[in-house]
Short mmCIF file of C-alpha atoms and ligand atoms in Angstrom, two decimals:
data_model
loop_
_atom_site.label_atom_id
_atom_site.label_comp_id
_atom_site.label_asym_id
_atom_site.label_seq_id
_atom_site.Cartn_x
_atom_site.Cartn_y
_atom_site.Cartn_z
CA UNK A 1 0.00 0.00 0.00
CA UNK A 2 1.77 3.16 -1.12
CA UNK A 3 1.16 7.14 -1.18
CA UNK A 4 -0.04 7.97 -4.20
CA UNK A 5 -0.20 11.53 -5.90
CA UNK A 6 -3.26 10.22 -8.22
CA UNK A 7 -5.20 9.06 -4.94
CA UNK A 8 -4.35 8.38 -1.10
CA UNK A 9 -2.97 5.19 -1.78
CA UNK A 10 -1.88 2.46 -4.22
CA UNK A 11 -2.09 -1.05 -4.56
CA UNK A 12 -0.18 -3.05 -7.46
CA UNK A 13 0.42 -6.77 -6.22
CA UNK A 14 2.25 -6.84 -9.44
CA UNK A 15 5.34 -5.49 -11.16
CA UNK A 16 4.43 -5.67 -14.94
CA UNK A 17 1.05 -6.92 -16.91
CA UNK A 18 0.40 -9.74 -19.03
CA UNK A 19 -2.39 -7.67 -20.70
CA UNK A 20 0.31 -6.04 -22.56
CA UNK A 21 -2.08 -2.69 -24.02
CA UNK A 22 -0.22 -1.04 -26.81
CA UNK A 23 -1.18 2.22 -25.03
CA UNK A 24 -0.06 1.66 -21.74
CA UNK A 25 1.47 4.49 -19.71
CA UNK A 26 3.13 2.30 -16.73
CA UNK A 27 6.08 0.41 -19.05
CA UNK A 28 8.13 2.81 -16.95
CA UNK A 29 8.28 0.54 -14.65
CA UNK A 30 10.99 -1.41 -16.48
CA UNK A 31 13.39 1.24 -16.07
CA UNK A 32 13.24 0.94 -11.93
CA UNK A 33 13.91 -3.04 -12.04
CA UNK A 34 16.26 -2.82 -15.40
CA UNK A 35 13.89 -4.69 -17.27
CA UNK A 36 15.07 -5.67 -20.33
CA UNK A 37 11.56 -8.13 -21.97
CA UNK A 38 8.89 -6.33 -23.62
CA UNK A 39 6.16 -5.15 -21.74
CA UNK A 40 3.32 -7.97 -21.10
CA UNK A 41 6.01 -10.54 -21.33
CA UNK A 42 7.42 -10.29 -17.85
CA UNK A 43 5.32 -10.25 -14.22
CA UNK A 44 7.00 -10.28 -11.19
CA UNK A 45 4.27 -11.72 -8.11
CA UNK A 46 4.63 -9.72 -4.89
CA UNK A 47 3.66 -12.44 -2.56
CA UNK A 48 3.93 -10.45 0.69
CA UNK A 49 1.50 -7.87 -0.17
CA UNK A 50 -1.31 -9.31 1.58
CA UNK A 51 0.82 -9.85 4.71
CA UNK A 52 2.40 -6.26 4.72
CA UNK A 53 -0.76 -4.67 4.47
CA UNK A 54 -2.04 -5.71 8.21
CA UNK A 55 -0.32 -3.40 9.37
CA UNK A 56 -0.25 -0.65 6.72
CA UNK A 57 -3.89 -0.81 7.30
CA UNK A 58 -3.92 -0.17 10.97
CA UNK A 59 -0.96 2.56 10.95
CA UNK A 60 -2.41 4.63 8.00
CA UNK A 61 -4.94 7.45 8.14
CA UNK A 62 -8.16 6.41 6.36
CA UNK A 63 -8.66 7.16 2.64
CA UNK A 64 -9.07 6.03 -0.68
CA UNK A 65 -7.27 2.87 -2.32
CA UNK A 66 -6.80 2.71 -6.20
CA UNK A 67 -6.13 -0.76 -7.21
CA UNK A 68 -4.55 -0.60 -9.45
CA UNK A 69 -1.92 2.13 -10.98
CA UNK A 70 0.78 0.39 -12.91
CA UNK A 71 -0.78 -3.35 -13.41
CA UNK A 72 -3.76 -4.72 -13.98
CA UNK A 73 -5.14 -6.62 -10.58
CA UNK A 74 -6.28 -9.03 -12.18
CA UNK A 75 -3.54 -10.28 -14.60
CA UNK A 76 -3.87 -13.47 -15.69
CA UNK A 77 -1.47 -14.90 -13.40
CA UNK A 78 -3.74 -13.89 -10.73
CA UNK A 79 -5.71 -17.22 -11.33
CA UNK A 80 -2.78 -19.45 -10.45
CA UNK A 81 -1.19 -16.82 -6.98
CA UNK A 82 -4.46 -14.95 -5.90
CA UNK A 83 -2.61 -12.50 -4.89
CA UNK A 84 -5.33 -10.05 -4.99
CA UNK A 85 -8.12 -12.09 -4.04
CA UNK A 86 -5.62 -12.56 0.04
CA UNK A 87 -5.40 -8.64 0.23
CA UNK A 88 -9.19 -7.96 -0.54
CA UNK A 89 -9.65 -10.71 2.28
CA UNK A 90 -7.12 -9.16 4.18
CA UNK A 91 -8.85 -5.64 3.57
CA UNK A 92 -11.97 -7.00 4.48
CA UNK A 93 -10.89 -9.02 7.61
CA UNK A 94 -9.35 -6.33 9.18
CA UNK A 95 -10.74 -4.18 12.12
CA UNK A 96 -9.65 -1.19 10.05
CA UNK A 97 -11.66 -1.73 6.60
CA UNK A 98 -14.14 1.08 7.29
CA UNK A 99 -11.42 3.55 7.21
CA UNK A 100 -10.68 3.02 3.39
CA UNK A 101 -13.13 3.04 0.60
CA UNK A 102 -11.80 1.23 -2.83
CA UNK A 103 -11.76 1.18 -6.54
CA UNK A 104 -10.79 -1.14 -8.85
CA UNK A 105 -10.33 -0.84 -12.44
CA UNK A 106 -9.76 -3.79 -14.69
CA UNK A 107 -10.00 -5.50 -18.07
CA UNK A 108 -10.59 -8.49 -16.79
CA UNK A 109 -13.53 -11.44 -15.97
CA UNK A 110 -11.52 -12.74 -13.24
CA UNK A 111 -13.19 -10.38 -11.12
CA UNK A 112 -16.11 -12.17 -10.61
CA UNK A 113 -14.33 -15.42 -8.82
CA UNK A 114 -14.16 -12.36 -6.09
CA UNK A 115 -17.86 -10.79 -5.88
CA UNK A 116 -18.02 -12.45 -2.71
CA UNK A 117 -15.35 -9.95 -1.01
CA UNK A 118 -16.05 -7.32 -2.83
CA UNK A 119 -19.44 -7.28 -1.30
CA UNK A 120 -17.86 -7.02 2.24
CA UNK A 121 -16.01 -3.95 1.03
CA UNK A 122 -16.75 -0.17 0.61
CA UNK A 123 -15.89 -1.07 -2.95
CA UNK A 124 -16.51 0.63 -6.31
CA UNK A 125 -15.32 -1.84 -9.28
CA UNK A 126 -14.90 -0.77 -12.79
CA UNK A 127 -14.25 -2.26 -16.33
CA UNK A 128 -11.88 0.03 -18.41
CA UNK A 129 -13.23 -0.04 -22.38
CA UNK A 130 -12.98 1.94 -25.32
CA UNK A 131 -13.83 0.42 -28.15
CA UNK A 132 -16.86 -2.22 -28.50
CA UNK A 133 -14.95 -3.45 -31.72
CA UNK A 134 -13.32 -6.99 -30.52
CA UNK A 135 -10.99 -7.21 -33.42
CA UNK A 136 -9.58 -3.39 -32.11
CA UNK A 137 -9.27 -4.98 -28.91
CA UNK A 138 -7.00 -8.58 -29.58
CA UNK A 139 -5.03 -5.81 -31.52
CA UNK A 140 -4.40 -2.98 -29.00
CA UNK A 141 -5.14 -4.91 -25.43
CA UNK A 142 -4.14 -8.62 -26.77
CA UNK A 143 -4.76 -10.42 -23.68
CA UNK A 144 -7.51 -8.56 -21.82
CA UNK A 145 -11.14 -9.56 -21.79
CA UNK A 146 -13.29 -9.16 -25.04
CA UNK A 147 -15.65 -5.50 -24.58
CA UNK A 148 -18.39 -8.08 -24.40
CA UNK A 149 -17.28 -10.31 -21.43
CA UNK A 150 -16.38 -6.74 -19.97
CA UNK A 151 -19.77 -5.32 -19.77
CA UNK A 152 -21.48 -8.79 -18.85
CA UNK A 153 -19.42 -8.64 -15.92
CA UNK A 154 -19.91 -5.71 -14.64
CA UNK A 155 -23.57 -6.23 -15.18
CA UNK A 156 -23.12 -9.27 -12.77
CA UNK A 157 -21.54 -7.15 -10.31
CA UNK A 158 -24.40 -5.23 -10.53
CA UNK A 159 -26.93 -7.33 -9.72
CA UNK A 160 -24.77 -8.50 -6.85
CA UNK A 161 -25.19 -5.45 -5.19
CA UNK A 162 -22.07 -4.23 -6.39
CA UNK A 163 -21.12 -0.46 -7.77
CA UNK A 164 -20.07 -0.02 -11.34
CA UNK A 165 -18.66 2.63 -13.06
CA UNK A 166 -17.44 2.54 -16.66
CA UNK A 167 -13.74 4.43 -17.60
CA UNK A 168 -13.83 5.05 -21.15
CA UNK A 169 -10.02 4.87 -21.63
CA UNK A 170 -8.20 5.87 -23.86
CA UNK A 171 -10.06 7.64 -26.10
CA UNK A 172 -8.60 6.29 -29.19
CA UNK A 173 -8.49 9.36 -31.53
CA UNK A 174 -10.51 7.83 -35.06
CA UNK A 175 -11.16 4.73 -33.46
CA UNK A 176 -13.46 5.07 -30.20
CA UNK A 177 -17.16 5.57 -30.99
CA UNK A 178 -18.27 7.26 -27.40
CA UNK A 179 -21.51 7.06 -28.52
CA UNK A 180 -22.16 3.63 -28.61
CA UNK A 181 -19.74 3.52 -25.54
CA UNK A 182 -22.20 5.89 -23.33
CA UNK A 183 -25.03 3.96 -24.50
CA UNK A 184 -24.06 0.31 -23.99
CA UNK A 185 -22.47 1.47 -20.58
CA UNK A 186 -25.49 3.55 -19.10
CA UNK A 187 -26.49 1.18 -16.31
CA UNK A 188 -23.35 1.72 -14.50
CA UNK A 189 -23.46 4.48 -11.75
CA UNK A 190 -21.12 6.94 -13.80
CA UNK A 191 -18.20 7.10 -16.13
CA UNK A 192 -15.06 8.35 -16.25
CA UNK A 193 -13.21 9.61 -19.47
CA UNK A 194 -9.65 9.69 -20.30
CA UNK A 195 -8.11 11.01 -23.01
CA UNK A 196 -4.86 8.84 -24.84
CA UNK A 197 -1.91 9.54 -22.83
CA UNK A 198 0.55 10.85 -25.37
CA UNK A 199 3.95 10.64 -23.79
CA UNK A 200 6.76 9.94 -25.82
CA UNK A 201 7.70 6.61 -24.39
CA UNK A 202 3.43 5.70 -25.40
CA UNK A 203 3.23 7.07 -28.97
CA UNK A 204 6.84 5.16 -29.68
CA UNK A 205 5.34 1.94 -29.08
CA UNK A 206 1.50 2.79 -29.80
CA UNK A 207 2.24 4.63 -33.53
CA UNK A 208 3.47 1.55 -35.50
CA UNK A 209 0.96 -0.61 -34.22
CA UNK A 210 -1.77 2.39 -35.41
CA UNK A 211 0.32 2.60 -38.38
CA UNK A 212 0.54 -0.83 -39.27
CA UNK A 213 -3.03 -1.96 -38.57
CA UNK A 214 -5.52 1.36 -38.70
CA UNK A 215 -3.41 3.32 -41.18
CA UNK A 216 -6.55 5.62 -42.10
CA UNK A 217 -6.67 6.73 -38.18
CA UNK A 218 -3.12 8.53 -38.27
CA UNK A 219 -4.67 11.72 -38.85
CA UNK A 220 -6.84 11.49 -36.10
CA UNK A 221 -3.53 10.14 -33.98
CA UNK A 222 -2.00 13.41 -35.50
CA UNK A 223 -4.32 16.02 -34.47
CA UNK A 224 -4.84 14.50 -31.25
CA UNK A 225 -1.26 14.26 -30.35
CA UNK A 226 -0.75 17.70 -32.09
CA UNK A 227 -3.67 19.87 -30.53
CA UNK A 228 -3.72 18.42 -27.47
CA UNK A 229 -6.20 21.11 -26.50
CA UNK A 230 -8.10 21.13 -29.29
CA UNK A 231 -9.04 17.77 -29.03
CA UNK A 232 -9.54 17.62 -25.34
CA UNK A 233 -12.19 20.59 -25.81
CA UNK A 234 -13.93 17.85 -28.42
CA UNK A 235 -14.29 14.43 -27.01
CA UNK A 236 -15.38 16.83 -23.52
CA UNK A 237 -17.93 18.97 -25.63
CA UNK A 238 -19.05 14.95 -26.97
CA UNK A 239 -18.91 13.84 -23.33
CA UNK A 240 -21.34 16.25 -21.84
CA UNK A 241 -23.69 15.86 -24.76
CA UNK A 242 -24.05 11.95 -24.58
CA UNK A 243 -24.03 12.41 -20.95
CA UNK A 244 -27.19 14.33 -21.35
CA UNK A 245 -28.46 12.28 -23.57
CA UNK A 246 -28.29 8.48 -22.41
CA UNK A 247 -28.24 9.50 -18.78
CA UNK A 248 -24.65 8.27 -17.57
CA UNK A 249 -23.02 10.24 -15.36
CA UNK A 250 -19.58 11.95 -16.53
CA UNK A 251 -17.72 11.65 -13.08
CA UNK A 252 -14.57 13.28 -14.50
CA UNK A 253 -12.80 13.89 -18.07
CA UNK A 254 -8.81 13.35 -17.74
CA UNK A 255 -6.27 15.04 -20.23
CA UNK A 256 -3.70 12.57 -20.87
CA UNK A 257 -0.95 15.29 -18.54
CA UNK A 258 -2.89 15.21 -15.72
CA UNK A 259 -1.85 11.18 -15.35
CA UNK A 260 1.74 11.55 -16.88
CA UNK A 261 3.73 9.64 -14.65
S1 SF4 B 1 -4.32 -3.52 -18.31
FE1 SF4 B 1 -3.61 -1.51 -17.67
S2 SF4 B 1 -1.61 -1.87 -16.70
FE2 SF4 B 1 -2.13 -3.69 -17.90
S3 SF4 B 1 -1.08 -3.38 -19.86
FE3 SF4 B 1 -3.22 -2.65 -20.05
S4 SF4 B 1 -3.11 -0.45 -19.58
FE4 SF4 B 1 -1.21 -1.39 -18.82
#
C-alpha cells in the first residue's frame, strides 16, 4: 500500500502486466527493475503484499485505495497466486476496513471469482473499455477480456449489489465511438473519461501498431497528439452531450498530462 499523488494510496500486487495494451502508460516501470523483456512478457508476483498490508492498514490514516496504478489486478497470473483475491480478504478481515473506501479498475472477468469480497467492502469496481470493436481490442489490449465479457461482468456485479462505473479509456483518436460507448455502458453508476496519454515513451510503441493496422486513423492520432487542447475541448464537448443524452453520469474527463507519470 503506497502514497499515491493520483489518490491516497496504491495497490499493485504486481510489477508488470500480461495484458500487454499497446497504449499503456506504466512500461516505466521497467526502467526501476532494469527490465530488459517487452512489456506484457514479464510479471514479477509480490507475494507479501497481503501480509504487509495488516499493518499498513492499521498505521495509516483512512482514505481512498486505487487498485490498481501500474498493473492490472487481475492479470492473468492472478488465477494461479491470488494474490489479490488474500489482500481484498485481508482488507476485508481487518478491524480497520471502514477507514478506506476502494476502486478497482480492470479488463478483466476474473473479477467475478471475487464478488463475494467485494461485497464485504466499501468497494466501487470498474471495467476500463474503449472500443466495443473486438478485433480493435485482440489488436491494441491482446490479452484482456473481449468489450463483451467486460460489460457482462460488470452487469453481474451489478446485480450482486455491487457499484459499477465505466472508464472510457483511452479515447482512441478515429477509433473510439463514445456514442455507442455511453449507451451500452449507461447502467453503470457513472463514467469516467480519459483522453490517450501521449507521452513519448506511449506514442513510440503505440504509432506503428496504429500505423501498421488502422493506417486511415493517423490523422486522427495526428491532431490529437498535435492539438492536445483542441481535441480535449472535443471528445469533452461529446462527453457532456451523450451524458445528457443516455443518462450516464460523466464523473470526471482526464487530459492525458494530468496522469503523466
Ligand atoms: S491492463 Fe492496464 S496496466 Fe495492464 S497493460 Fe493494459 S493499460 Fe497497462
Amino acid at each position: 500500500m503506497t502514497k499515491s499523488k493520483l489518490t491516497d494510496y496504491v495497490i499493485n500486487p504486481y510489477t508488470g502486466c500480461q495484458h500487454g495494451c499497446k497504449y499503456c502508460y506504466a512500461t516505466f516501470m521497467k526502467r526501476f527493475q532494469n527490465i530488459k523483456e517487452d512489456w506484457g512478457e514479464f510479471i514479477h508476483v509480490k507475494v507479501n503484499c497481503p501480509e504487509l498490508l495488516k499493518k499498513e492498514l492499521e498505521k495509516n490514516k483512512p482514505g481512498h485505495i486505487w487498485m490498481s496504478s501500474v498493473t492490472d489486478l487481475y492479470t492473468p497470473i492472478e488465477a494461479k497466486y491470488k494474490i489479490t483475491r488474500k489482500i481484498l480478504e485481508t482488507i476485508a478481515n481487518s478491524p480497520y476496513k471502514n477507514k478506506f473506501s476502494i476502486e478497482i479498475l480492470t479488463k478483466s472477468a476474473l473479477v467475478r471469482r471475487d464478488f463475494d469480497v467485494l461485497k464485504e467492502l466499501n468497494v466501487d469496481l470498474g471495467m476500463s473499455i474503449n472500443t466495443l470493436d473486438e478485433n480493435v481490442t485482440k489488436i491494441i489490449e491482446p490479452m484482456a477480456a473481449l468489450p463483451k465479457e467486460r460489460i457482462k461482468t460488470l452487469k453481474q456485479a451489478k446485480e450482486k449489489g455491487i457499484k459499477v462505473y465505466a472508464f472510457i479509456s483511452p479515447v482512441l483518436p478515429g477509433i473510439t465511438n463514445l456514442e455507442e460507448l455511453f449507451k451500452e455502458l449507461n447502467f453503470c453508476e457513472y463514467a469516467w473519461v480519459e483522453l490517450l496519454n501521449t507521452k513519448p515513451s506511449v506514442i513510440e510503441r503505440l504509432m506503428p501498431v496504429i500505423k501498421k493496422h488502422f493506417p486511415e486513423k493517423m490523422k486522427d492520432f495526428d491532431f490529437a497528439i498535435n492539438h492536445p487542447k483542441e481535441y480535449f475541448e472535443k471528445v469533452k464537448k461529446e462527453a457532456k452531450q451523450l451524458e445528457k443524452k443516455y443518462g450516464l453520469r460523466v464523473h470526471d474527463i482526464i487530459e492525458h498530462n494530468s496522469l503523466d507519470l
